Coordinates of C-alpha atoms in Angstrom, one line a residue:
M728 CA 104.1 82.6 135.0
R729 CA 105.1 86.2 134.7
R730 CA 104.2 87.3 131.2
R731 CA 105.7 90.3 129.5
S732 CA 103.5 93.2 128.3
K733 CA 105.0 94.7 125.1
I734 CA 106.1 98.3 125.5
L735 CA 103.3 100.6 124.3
A736 CA 103.7 102.2 120.9
A737 CA 102.4 105.3 122.5
L738 CA 105.8 105.9 124.1
A739 CA 107.3 108.3 121.7
A740 CA 110.6 107.4 120.1
V741 CA 113.4 109.5 121.5
A742 CA 116.0 110.7 118.9
L743 CA 119.0 110.0 117.8
P744 CA 122.6 110.4 118.5
M745 CA 125.8 109.3 116.8
T746 CA 126.2 106.8 113.9
V747 CA 127.5 103.3 113.6
T748 CA 129.5 100.8 115.7
G749 CA 129.2 97.1 114.6
V750 CA 130.4 93.5 113.6
S751 CA 132.4 92.6 110.5
S752 CA 130.7 91.7 107.3
G753 CA 131.8 92.4 103.7
G754 CA 134.1 95.1 102.2
P755 CA 136.6 96.7 99.5
P756 CA 138.4 98.0 96.5
T757 CA 137.1 98.8 93.1
A758 CA 133.4 98.5 92.8
V759 CA 132.2 96.2 90.1
A760 CA 128.7 96.6 88.6
S761 CA 127.6 93.0 88.0
T762 CA 124.8 92.5 85.5
P763 CA 124.1 95.1 82.8
G764 CA 122.0 98.2 83.1
P765 CA 122.3 101.8 84.2
A766 CA 120.9 101.2 87.7
S767 CA 123.8 98.8 88.4
A768 CA 126.4 101.3 87.2
V769 CA 125.3 104.4 89.0
A770 CA 126.7 103.7 92.5
A771 CA 129.8 101.9 91.2
D772 CA 130.7 104.8 88.9
A773 CA 130.0 107.3 91.6
F774 CA 132.4 105.7 94.1
K775 CA 135.1 105.7 91.5
A776 CA 134.5 109.3 90.5
A777 CA 134.4 110.6 94.1
S778 CA 137.6 108.7 94.9
Q779 CA 139.4 110.5 92.2
Q780 CA 137.9 113.9 92.8
Y781 CA 138.4 114.1 96.5
G782 CA 141.5 111.9 97.0
V783 CA 140.0 109.1 99.0
P784 CA 140.9 105.4 98.2
E785 CA 137.9 103.8 96.6
S786 CA 138.2 100.9 99.0
V787 CA 137.8 103.3 102.0
L788 CA 134.7 104.9 100.4
L789 CA 133.1 101.5 99.7
A790 CA 133.8 100.0 103.1
V791 CA 132.6 103.1 105.0
S792 CA 129.4 103.2 103.0
Y793 CA 128.8 99.5 103.5
A794 CA 129.4 99.8 107.3
E795 CA 126.9 102.7 107.5
T796 CA 124.1 101.6 105.2
R797 CA 125.2 98.5 103.2
W798 CA 125.0 100.9 100.2
D799 CA 121.3 101.5 100.6
D800 CA 120.0 105.1 100.1
H801 CA 116.8 105.3 102.2
Q802 CA 115.3 106.7 99.0
G803 CA 115.7 110.3 100.2
K804 CA 114.4 109.6 103.7
A805 CA 116.3 110.0 106.9
S806 CA 117.3 107.0 109.0
T807 CA 116.4 106.9 112.6
S808 CA 119.7 108.6 113.3
G809 CA 119.0 111.4 110.9
G810 CA 121.3 110.1 108.1
Y811 CA 120.7 110.3 104.3
G812 CA 122.0 108.3 101.4
P813 CA 124.5 105.5 101.1
M814 CA 127.2 107.6 103.0
H815 CA 124.7 108.3 105.8
L816 CA 125.2 112.1 105.8
T817 CA 123.5 113.3 109.0
A818 CA 121.1 116.3 109.4
V819 CA 119.9 116.1 113.0
V820 CA 117.8 119.1 114.2
P821 CA 120.0 121.3 116.3
A822 CA 119.6 121.2 120.1
E823 CA 121.8 122.2 123.1
A824 CA 122.4 118.6 124.1
V825 CA 121.2 115.1 123.6
D826 CA 120.8 112.5 126.4
L827 CA 122.9 109.5 125.4
S828 CA 122.8 107.5 128.6
G829 CA 119.6 108.3 130.5
G830 CA 121.7 110.7 132.6
E831 CA 124.9 112.2 131.1
K832 CA 124.4 114.7 128.3
V833 CA 126.8 115.6 125.5
A834 CA 126.6 118.5 123.1
K835 CA 125.3 117.9 119.6
G836 CA 128.1 119.1 117.3
E837 CA 129.2 119.0 113.8
S838 CA 129.3 115.2 113.7
L839 CA 125.5 115.0 113.7
R840 CA 125.1 117.5 110.9
T841 CA 127.6 116.2 108.4
L842 CA 125.2 116.7 105.4
Y843 CA 125.7 120.5 105.8
K844 CA 129.4 120.2 106.4
A845 CA 129.6 118.2 103.1
S846 CA 127.6 120.9 101.4
E847 CA 130.1 123.6 102.6
L848 CA 133.1 121.5 101.5
T849 CA 131.7 120.6 98.0
G850 CA 129.4 123.5 97.2
L851 CA 126.7 120.9 96.4
D852 CA 123.0 121.6 97.4
P853 CA 121.9 119.9 100.6
A854 CA 118.7 118.6 98.8
A855 CA 120.9 116.9 96.2
L856 CA 123.1 115.4 99.0
R857 CA 120.0 114.0 100.6
N858 CA 118.3 112.6 97.4
D859 CA 120.9 111.9 94.7
T860 CA 123.1 108.8 95.1
A861 CA 126.2 110.1 93.3
T862 CA 126.0 113.5 95.0
N863 CA 125.7 111.8 98.4
I864 CA 128.8 109.7 97.7
A865 CA 130.7 112.8 96.7
G866 CA 129.8 114.5 99.9
G867 CA 130.9 111.5 102.0
A868 CA 134.3 111.5 100.2
A869 CA 134.7 115.2 100.8
L870 CA 134.1 114.6 104.5
L871 CA 136.6 111.8 104.7
A872 CA 139.3 113.9 102.9
E873 CA 138.6 116.8 105.3
Y874 CA 139.0 114.5 108.4
Q875 CA 142.3 113.2 106.9
R876 CA 143.6 116.7 106.4
S877 CA 142.6 117.8 109.9
L878 CA 144.7 115.0 111.3
K879 CA 147.6 116.2 109.1
L880 CA 147.7 113.0 107.1
P881 CA 148.2 112.6 103.3
V882 CA 145.2 112.8 101.0
G883 CA 145.1 111.0 97.7
A884 CA 143.2 108.3 95.9
S885 CA 146.4 106.3 95.6
T886 CA 147.3 106.5 99.3
S887 CA 147.1 103.2 101.2
A888 CA 143.8 102.4 102.8
A889 CA 145.7 101.4 105.9
D890 CA 146.5 105.1 106.4
W891 CA 142.9 106.3 106.8
Y892 CA 142.1 104.8 110.2
G893 CA 141.9 108.2 111.9
A894 CA 139.7 109.7 109.3
I895 CA 137.4 106.7 109.3
S896 CA 137.2 106.9 113.1
S897 CA 136.2 110.6 112.8
Y898 CA 133.5 109.7 110.3
A899 CA 131.7 107.6 112.9
G900 CA 130.5 110.7 114.6
A901 CA 131.1 108.9 117.9
A902 CA 131.2 110.5 121.3
D903 CA 134.4 108.8 122.4
K904 CA 137.5 106.9 121.1
T905 CA 136.0 103.5 122.1
S906 CA 133.0 103.9 119.8
A907 CA 135.0 105.6 117.1
S908 CA 137.6 102.8 117.0
A909 CA 134.9 100.1 117.0
F910 CA 133.4 101.7 113.8
A911 CA 136.8 101.9 112.2
D912 CA 137.6 98.3 113.1
D913 CA 134.4 97.2 111.4
V914 CA 135.2 99.1 108.3
Y915 CA 138.6 97.4 108.0
A916 CA 137.0 94.0 108.7
I917 CA 134.7 94.8 105.8
M918 CA 137.7 95.5 103.6
A919 CA 139.2 92.2 104.6
R920 CA 136.2 90.1 103.8
G921 CA 134.8 91.9 100.7
A922 CA 131.1 92.1 100.0
A923 CA 128.5 91.8 97.3
R924 CA 124.8 92.7 97.4
T925 CA 121.9 94.2 95.6
T926 CA 120.9 97.5 97.2
N927 CA 117.3 98.6 98.0
T928 CA 117.2 100.3 94.6
G929 CA 118.3 97.3 92.7
Q930 CA 121.9 98.3 92.2
Q931 CA 124.3 95.3 92.3
I932 CA 127.7 96.1 93.7
V933 CA 130.7 93.8 94.3
M934 CA 133.7 94.7 96.4
P935 CA 136.8 92.4 96.2
A936 CA 138.5 91.7 99.5
L937 CA 141.5 93.8 100.5
Q938 CA 143.9 92.8 103.3
V939 CA 145.5 95.8 105.1
T940 CA 146.9 96.5 108.5
P941 CA 145.4 99.8 109.7
A942 CA 147.4 102.4 111.4
K943 CA 145.5 102.4 114.6
S944 CA 147.9 104.8 116.3
Q945 CA 146.1 107.5 114.3
L946 CA 143.2 107.4 116.7
A947 CA 145.4 109.3 119.2
R948 CA 145.4 112.3 116.8
T949 CA 141.6 112.7 117.1
A950 CA 140.2 115.1 119.8
L951 CA 137.7 112.5 121.1
P952 CA 137.8 111.7 124.8
A953 CA 138.8 108.2 125.8
G954 CA 135.4 107.4 127.2
T955 CA 134.3 106.9 130.8
K956 CA 133.5 103.7 132.5
V957 CA 130.0 103.5 134.1
A958 CA 129.7 102.0 137.6
G959 CA 128.7 98.3 137.5
A960 CA 130.5 95.6 135.6
T961 CA 128.7 95.0 132.3
E962 CA 128.9 91.7 130.4
C963 CA 129.6 92.9 126.9
P964 CA 132.4 92.5 124.4
T965 CA 135.0 95.3 124.5
T966 CA 134.2 96.1 120.8
I967 CA 130.9 97.8 121.7
T968 CA 129.9 100.7 124.0
C969 CA 127.9 99.2 126.9
E970 CA 126.6 100.8 130.1
W971 CA 125.2 99.3 133.3
L972 CA 121.7 100.6 134.0
P973 CA 120.3 98.1 136.6
A974 CA 116.8 96.9 136.6
P975 CA 115.5 97.1 140.2
Y976 CA 115.2 94.0 142.4
Q977 CA 113.0 95.2 145.3
V978 CA 109.8 94.7 147.2
T979 CA 106.9 96.6 145.6
A980 CA 104.0 95.7 147.9
P981 CA 103.5 93.2 150.7
G982 CA 104.1 89.8 149.2
D983 CA 105.1 91.2 145.8
Y984 CA 108.4 92.3 144.2
G985 CA 110.0 93.2 140.9
N986 CA 111.3 93.1 138.3
H987 CA 113.4 89.9 137.9
D988 CA 114.6 87.0 139.9
L989 CA 118.0 86.3 141.4
A990 CA 119.6 83.0 140.3
N991 CA 122.9 81.4 139.8
R992 CA 122.8 80.2 136.2
P993 CA 124.1 77.9 134.8
K994 CA 124.1 76.1 138.2
T995 CA 120.4 76.8 138.6
G996 CA 119.6 76.2 134.9
K997 CA 121.5 76.3 131.6
I998 CA 121.3 79.3 129.3
D999 CA 120.1 77.8 126.1
Y1000 CA 118.6 80.7 124.2
I1001 CA 119.1 84.3 123.3
V1002 CA 115.8 86.0 122.5
I1003 CA 115.6 88.8 120.0
H1004 CA 112.9 91.4 120.9
D1005 CA 112.0 94.8 119.6
T1006 CA 110.8 97.5 122.0
E1007 CA 107.7 98.9 120.2
G1008 CA 108.9 102.2 121.6
G1009 CA 111.8 104.6 121.7
W1010 CA 114.9 103.9 123.7
Q1011 CA 114.4 106.5 126.4
G1012 CA 110.9 105.2 127.2
T1013 CA 112.3 101.7 127.2
L1014 CA 115.0 102.6 129.7
N1015 CA 112.4 104.2 131.9
L1016 CA 110.3 101.1 131.9
V1017 CA 113.1 98.7 132.7
Q1018 CA 113.9 100.8 135.8
D1019 CA 110.3 100.5 137.0
P1020 CA 110.1 97.8 139.7
T1021 CA 106.4 97.2 138.9
Y1022 CA 107.2 96.4 135.3
V1023 CA 109.1 93.5 133.7
S1024 CA 112.8 93.2 132.7
W1025 CA 115.3 92.0 130.1
Q1026 CA 119.0 91.7 130.1
Y1027 CA 120.0 94.3 127.4
T1028 CA 118.5 97.3 125.5
M1029 CA 120.1 98.4 122.2
R1030 CA 119.6 101.8 120.5
S1031 CA 118.7 101.9 116.9
S1032 CA 120.7 104.9 115.8
D1033 CA 124.2 103.7 116.8
G1034 CA 123.8 100.2 118.5
H1035 CA 124.7 101.6 121.9
V1036 CA 123.9 99.0 124.6
W1037 CA 122.6 99.2 128.2
Q1038 CA 122.7 96.1 130.4
H1039 CA 120.0 95.8 133.1
V1040 CA 120.1 92.2 134.5
K1041 CA 123.1 90.0 134.9
A1042 CA 123.2 86.9 132.8
N1043 CA 123.1 84.6 135.8
D1044 CA 119.8 86.1 136.9
V1045 CA 116.4 85.4 135.4
A1046 CA 114.7 88.4 133.6
W1047 CA 111.0 88.5 132.9
H1048 CA 110.9 89.0 129.2
A1049 CA 109.7 86.0 127.2
G1050 CA 106.1 85.4 128.4
N1051 CA 107.1 81.8 129.1
W1052 CA 108.7 81.0 132.5
Y1053 CA 110.6 77.9 131.1
V1054 CA 112.1 80.1 128.4
N1055 CA 112.9 82.9 130.9
M1056 CA 114.7 80.3 133.0
H1057 CA 117.0 79.4 130.1
S1058 CA 117.4 82.6 128.1
I1059 CA 118.9 86.0 127.8
G1060 CA 116.6 88.8 126.4
I1061 CA 117.8 91.6 124.2
E1062 CA 115.5 94.5 123.3
H1063 CA 116.2 96.3 120.1
E1064 CA 114.7 99.8 119.6
G1065 CA 112.2 99.7 116.9
F1066 CA 108.7 98.8 115.8
A1067 CA 108.0 95.4 114.1
A1068 CA 105.5 96.8 111.7
Q1069 CA 108.0 99.4 110.4
G1070 CA 111.0 97.2 110.2
A1071 CA 113.9 98.6 108.2
T1072 CA 113.1 102.1 109.3
W1073 CA 114.4 101.1 112.7
F1074 CA 116.6 98.0 112.1
T1075 CA 119.7 99.9 111.1
E1076 CA 123.0 98.4 110.1
S1077 CA 124.6 99.6 113.3
L1078 CA 121.9 97.9 115.3
Y1079 CA 122.4 94.6 113.5
R1080 CA 126.2 94.8 113.8
N1081 CA 126.4 95.6 117.5
S1082 CA 123.7 93.1 118.3
A1083 CA 125.6 90.4 116.4
K1084 CA 128.7 91.3 118.4
L1085 CA 126.9 91.1 121.6
V1086 CA 125.2 87.8 120.7
R1087 CA 128.5 86.2 119.6
Y1088 CA 130.0 87.2 122.9
L1089 CA 127.2 85.8 125.0
A1090 CA 126.9 82.6 122.9
A1091 CA 130.6 81.9 123.3
K1092 CA 130.5 82.7 127.1
N1093 CA 127.4 80.5 127.7
D1094 CA 128.1 77.7 125.1
I1095 CA 124.9 78.6 123.1
P1096 CA 124.9 77.3 119.5
L1097 CA 124.7 80.0 116.8
D1098 CA 121.7 78.6 115.0
R1099 CA 118.0 79.6 114.7
A1100 CA 117.0 77.0 117.2
H1101 CA 118.9 78.9 120.0
I1102 CA 119.2 82.5 118.7
I1103 CA 115.4 83.0 118.4
G1104 CA 112.9 85.7 117.9
H1105 CA 110.3 86.5 120.6
D1106 CA 107.8 85.2 118.0
Q1107 CA 109.3 81.7 118.3
V1108 CA 108.6 81.4 122.1
P1109 CA 105.6 79.0 122.6
G1110 CA 102.6 79.5 124.8
T1111 CA 102.8 77.6 128.0
I1112 CA 99.2 76.3 128.0
P1113 CA 96.4 76.4 125.3
S1114 CA 94.9 79.6 126.7
T1115 CA 98.2 81.6 126.4
V1116 CA 99.0 80.7 122.8
A1117 CA 97.0 83.4 121.1
G1118 CA 98.5 86.1 123.3
M1119 CA 102.1 85.4 122.7
H1120 CA 104.2 88.0 120.9
W1121 CA 105.2 88.3 117.3
D1122 CA 108.3 90.6 117.4
P1123 CA 110.8 91.3 115.9
G1124 CA 108.4 90.6 113.0
P1125 CA 108.5 89.9 109.3
Y1126 CA 111.1 92.7 108.6
W1127 CA 114.0 91.5 110.7
D1128 CA 116.7 90.3 108.3
W1129 CA 117.7 86.9 109.9
E1130 CA 119.9 86.0 106.9
H1131 CA 122.0 89.1 107.2
Y1132 CA 122.1 88.8 111.0
F1133 CA 123.4 85.3 110.9
D1134 CA 126.0 86.3 108.3
L1135 CA 127.2 88.9 110.8
L1136 CA 127.2 86.2 113.5
G1137 CA 129.6 84.2 111.3
A1138 CA 127.1 81.4 111.1
P1139 CA 125.3 81.8 107.7
I1140 CA 121.9 80.2 107.3
Y1141 CA 122.3 77.0 105.3
G1142 CA 121.7 77.4 101.6
H1143 CA 123.3 74.9 99.2
N1144 CA 121.9 72.4 96.8
V1145 CA 123.9 69.5 98.1
F1146 CA 121.1 67.1 99.1
P1147 CA 117.9 66.5 97.2
V1148 CA 114.7 68.0 98.6
K1149 CA 112.4 65.0 98.9
A1150 CA 109.9 63.5 101.2
G1151 CA 111.4 62.8 104.6
S1152 CA 114.3 65.3 104.2
I1153 CA 114.8 68.3 106.5
V1154 CA 114.7 71.6 104.7
T1155 CA 116.0 75.0 106.0
I1156 CA 114.0 78.0 104.7
K1157 CA 116.2 80.7 103.0
P1158 CA 114.1 82.9 100.8
G1159 CA 116.5 85.9 100.6
F1160 CA 115.4 89.2 102.0
A1161 CA 115.6 92.3 99.9
D1162 CA 113.9 90.8 96.9
N1163 CA 111.5 88.7 99.0
V1164 CA 108.7 91.2 99.2
Q1165 CA 105.7 89.3 100.5
V1166 CA 102.2 90.7 100.8
V1167 CA 101.8 92.1 104.4
T1168 CA 98.9 94.1 105.6
N1169 CA 97.6 96.2 108.6
C1170 CA 100.9 97.9 109.5
N1171 CA 99.3 101.4 109.2
A1172 CA 95.9 102.7 110.1
D1173 CA 94.7 102.4 106.5
G1174 CA 95.5 98.7 106.4
T1175 CA 98.6 99.0 104.3
C1176 CA 102.3 98.2 104.8
V1177 CA 105.2 99.9 103.1
P1178 CA 106.6 97.2 100.7
Q1179 CA 110.0 96.0 101.9
G1180 CA 112.0 92.9 102.2
T1181 CA 110.6 90.1 104.4
N1182 CA 112.1 87.1 106.1
F1183 CA 109.5 84.4 105.4
V1184 CA 107.5 82.4 102.9
Y1185 CA 103.8 81.8 103.2
L1186 CA 102.5 78.3 103.6
R1187 CA 99.3 77.3 101.9
Q1188 CA 96.8 74.5 102.2
A1189 CA 97.3 73.3 98.6
P1190 CA 100.0 73.7 95.9
D1191 CA 98.3 76.7 94.4
D1192 CA 99.0 80.4 94.7
A1193 CA 95.3 81.0 95.2
A1194 CA 94.9 78.4 98.0
P1195 CA 94.1 79.7 101.5
L1196 CA 96.9 80.0 104.0
V1197 CA 97.4 77.2 106.5
K1198 CA 95.5 77.2 109.8
D1199 CA 96.8 77.8 113.3
L1200 CA 94.3 76.5 115.8
G1201 CA 96.2 78.3 118.6
L1202 CA 95.9 81.7 117.0
R1203 CA 92.5 81.1 115.4
P1204 CA 90.6 78.5 117.4
G1205 CA 87.9 78.0 114.8
S1206 CA 88.5 76.8 111.2
S1207 CA 89.7 80.1 109.9
A1208 CA 92.8 80.3 107.7
S1209 CA 95.7 82.5 108.7
T1210 CA 95.9 86.0 107.2
T1211 CA 98.5 88.4 105.8
Q1212 CA 98.1 90.8 108.8
V1213 CA 101.5 91.9 110.0
S1214 CA 101.0 90.3 113.4
D1215 CA 99.7 87.0 112.1
I1216 CA 102.5 84.5 112.2
G1217 CA 100.2 81.5 111.7
A1218 CA 101.4 80.7 108.1
R1219 CA 104.9 82.0 108.0
A1220 CA 108.0 79.8 107.6
A1221 CA 110.8 82.2 108.5
A1222 CA 114.4 82.2 107.3
G1223 CA 116.5 79.7 109.2
S1224 CA 113.5 77.6 110.4
Q1225 CA 113.4 73.9 109.6
Y1226 CA 110.7 71.5 108.5
V1227 CA 110.4 67.9 107.3
V1228 CA 109.2 67.5 103.7
A1229 CA 105.9 65.6 103.4
E1230 CA 105.8 65.6 99.6
R1231 CA 106.7 67.4 96.4
S1232 CA 104.6 68.5 93.4
G1233 CA 106.5 70.2 90.7
D1234 CA 107.8 73.6 92.0
W1235 CA 105.8 73.1 95.2
V1236 CA 107.0 71.6 98.5
A1237 CA 104.8 70.4 101.3
V1238 CA 106.2 70.3 104.9
W1239 CA 104.7 69.1 108.1
Y1240 CA 103.5 72.2 110.0
L1241 CA 101.3 72.3 113.1
G1242 CA 100.0 68.8 112.5
A1243 CA 99.1 69.3 108.8
K1244 CA 100.7 69.9 105.5
G1245 CA 101.8 73.4 104.5
W1246 CA 102.8 74.2 100.8
F1247 CA 105.2 76.7 99.5
K1248 CA 106.7 77.3 96.1
S1249 CA 110.4 76.5 95.8
P1250 CA 111.5 76.1 92.1
A1251 CA 114.6 74.1 91.5
G1252 CA 116.2 77.1 89.8
T1253 CA 115.5 79.6 92.5
P1254 CA 114.8 77.6 95.7
D1255 CA 113.5 79.0 98.9
A1256 CA 114.5 75.9 100.9
F1257 CA 117.6 73.6 101.1
A1258 CA 117.9 70.1 102.3
K1259 CA 120.4 69.2 105.0
P1260 CA 121.0 66.2 107.4
G1261 CA 119.7 66.2 110.9
L1262 CA 117.5 64.4 113.5
V1263 CA 113.7 64.2 113.4
V1264 CA 111.0 62.9 115.8
K1265 CA 108.2 60.7 114.7
P1266 CA 105.3 59.2 116.8
K1267 CA 106.3 55.8 118.3
A1268 CA 104.8 52.8 116.6
G1269 CA 101.1 52.4 117.4
R1270 CA 100.7 56.1 118.4
T1271 CA 98.1 57.9 116.2
S1272 CA 98.9 61.2 117.8
V1273 CA 101.5 62.8 120.1
P1274 CA 101.0 65.8 122.3
V1275 CA 103.3 68.9 122.1
Y1276 CA 104.1 71.2 125.0
G1277 CA 105.2 74.8 125.6
R1278 CA 107.6 73.9 128.4
A1279 CA 109.6 71.0 129.7
Y1280 CA 108.9 70.8 133.4
P1281 CA 109.8 67.8 135.5
E1282 CA 107.5 64.9 136.3
Q1283 CA 105.5 65.1 139.6
S1284 CA 107.7 62.7 141.5
A1285 CA 110.8 65.1 141.0
Y1286 CA 109.3 67.8 143.2
P1287 CA 110.5 67.8 146.9
A1288 CA 108.3 68.6 149.8
G1289 CA 107.4 72.3 149.9
I1290 CA 107.5 72.9 146.2
P1291 CA 104.2 72.5 144.4
Y1292 CA 104.0 70.3 141.3
Q1293 CA 103.9 72.4 138.1
T1294 CA 101.4 70.7 135.8
V1295 CA 102.6 70.2 132.2
T1296 CA 99.6 70.7 130.0
P1297 CA 99.6 69.8 126.3
L1298 CA 99.0 72.6 123.8
Q1299 CA 96.1 72.3 121.3
Y1300 CA 98.3 70.9 118.6
T1301 CA 99.3 67.2 118.0
I1302 CA 101.7 65.3 115.8
G1303 CA 99.8 62.8 113.7
E1304 CA 100.8 59.3 112.7
G1305 CA 103.3 59.4 109.8
Q1306 CA 104.4 63.0 110.5
A1307 CA 107.9 64.1 111.4
Y1308 CA 109.5 67.3 112.8
P1309 CA 113.1 68.4 113.0
V1310 CA 114.9 68.4 116.4
G1311 CA 116.2 71.8 117.4
D1312 CA 117.9 70.5 120.6
A1313 CA 118.0 66.9 122.0
S1314 CA 119.7 67.8 125.2
I1315 CA 117.6 70.4 127.0
E1316 CA 117.1 70.4 130.8
T1317 CA 113.8 69.1 132.2
D1318 CA 113.6 71.4 135.1
Y1319 CA 111.7 74.1 137.0
Y1320 CA 113.4 77.1 138.7
R1321 CA 111.4 77.9 141.8
A1322 CA 111.5 81.7 142.4
T1323 CA 108.3 83.1 143.9
T1324 CA 109.4 85.2 146.9
F1325 CA 111.7 88.2 147.3
D1326 CA 115.2 87.1 148.2
G1327 CA 114.0 83.5 148.8
Q1328 CA 116.2 80.9 150.3
P1329 CA 116.6 77.1 149.6
P1330 CA 115.4 74.5 150.0
T1331 CA 112.0 75.7 148.8
D1332 CA 112.8 78.9 146.9
H1333 CA 115.5 80.0 144.4
V1334 CA 116.2 76.4 143.7
Q1335 CA 116.2 74.2 140.6
V1336 CA 114.0 71.1 140.5
L1337 CA 115.5 68.6 138.0
G1338 CA 113.4 65.9 136.4
N1339 CA 114.2 62.6 134.7
D1340 CA 111.4 62.8 132.1
Q1341 CA 113.3 63.7 128.9
Y1342 CA 112.1 66.2 126.3
Y1343 CA 113.2 67.3 122.9
Q1344 CA 112.9 70.8 121.5
I1345 CA 111.4 70.6 118.0
W1346 CA 110.6 72.9 115.1
F1347 CA 106.8 73.1 115.0
G1348 CA 105.0 75.7 113.0
H1349 CA 106.4 79.2 113.3
R1350 CA 107.2 78.7 117.0
M1351 CA 109.3 76.0 118.7
A1352 CA 107.7 73.3 120.9
Y1353 CA 108.7 70.4 123.1
V1354 CA 107.8 66.7 123.0
R1355 CA 108.4 63.9 125.5
A1356 CA 111.1 61.5 124.4
A1357 CA 108.9 58.7 125.6
D1358 CA 106.2 59.6 123.0
V1359 CA 108.5 59.7 119.9
D1360 CA 111.3 57.9 118.1
L1361 CA 114.4 59.9 117.4
R1362 CA 116.1 59.1 114.1
P1363 CA 118.1 60.7 111.2
A1364 CA 116.2 62.3 108.4
V1365 CA 116.2 60.4 105.1

């Protein structure tokens, strides 16, 4: 097994070019402050006032702001791309040039210092533009109006939103027409869908949907270059900027090579998963590492500031990224610039949107279901044998917004009170994100973590807020309970994950988790879990326990001469009599892709060994696992 070492945090994050490019979500006209209170009215009133003062349709202001920040203000702090406030006005430190591609350099211009341009246009103080929501929105409106005038297009709050395509493209701060138009297309997709959310400061804004046909011909009026194609055919949607930066496949020493394996997927193994990683380092350091033949590899890297993508390994080849060879064989890995312990500081809206575009494209191309059993975090990848469980990774961590991400994928995480939550039913975890601020510790040297939205609920050993967290024998081999440390996933039920209800007690729900019961609070009025139909596995009659596995390799008789048998060792967990676990996939391949030599040839290398011993992928604890079909009964949940 080639296991992936996480990129060292010591690699300094490299800054920051452009702004957004992304997938569609919500959008448009007059902002409505839902629920009473001055906090709710501030942003809504500010959008309306700025629209009238600077002659920009309110729908355009709202949709641009949503595409940039989802109306969040960063509370006076800069985003990773140097942007402030809900309009993401940028104030990047001047420099002669910034390296956007690991090679080509482009000049940093006005587009990266829009906060100061807004100050010139409005006469407003830069500090106010950074820190005050209403002032920031006014600055963004002034910029849009200036872009519209520079393209010799009419300005006015009553003008049609359709006639602002060129100005919106300019607002992106992009380096070329491809990136600029991708941003504008997202903004208009937002308008078409509408949106509603509570911002990071508790402001509740609703935008009704608005259907318009944008004047895309306006893009030709901008001075942006068309954009150049990079050598090497990338496997990306046309709606994102994507470059080919190949990971090396070469001999590194006698009998050794790096940093991925050639294959012919899906003929040599289906692609079942897309694994979401974070880099634990800046994008330039990450790109340097993936070009190191003695290191490991992944298919794509995505930059935080603008969602720019580099592809390194073709989808039909096997990258070394998951720490589990079976998962490597069947997955595509995407690295997202960021640090799991910092979360929202790095996981920008442009990152989420472009990542969702890429994943939707890859899922459609490879017939991968858009659900949390197949679009997985690195933290869901199981250890291969008992000794590797504790060393498995935990990224992208507790601050990755799975609910928003799946909304962008067009496959929202299930959350409707249609079926009763009762013993034997399958529940999907959906705790919300922004207002789900769980206690997390040890992000910083002083043991603290900046409070922010989290993607999970804690599971406890009893229906009591004071009860200890559940145990994970793989992470803590003794009898210790799990902890709140940021890297400790032992007691976390994450958004989109599924479990079988063991029992209910008032507001508390117990689910089967790692061979025991785990309790979480889910009041009927504000539930964190919702029941849905599906298949479960239970031990066959007469079995008091069933082993679980971290991979689904073939039985010994399936291996031809010259290919050693790969032992399938049970993990340290078991499924007890009377327990049940949801099925994530009942049709996985039982196989082993033999790739141990450089440029190897069949029949003993670069070949797929297929078995007859059937396995099911199941939801089991925070991570997924596999069980032999011969050990369990497959049946619908009650």
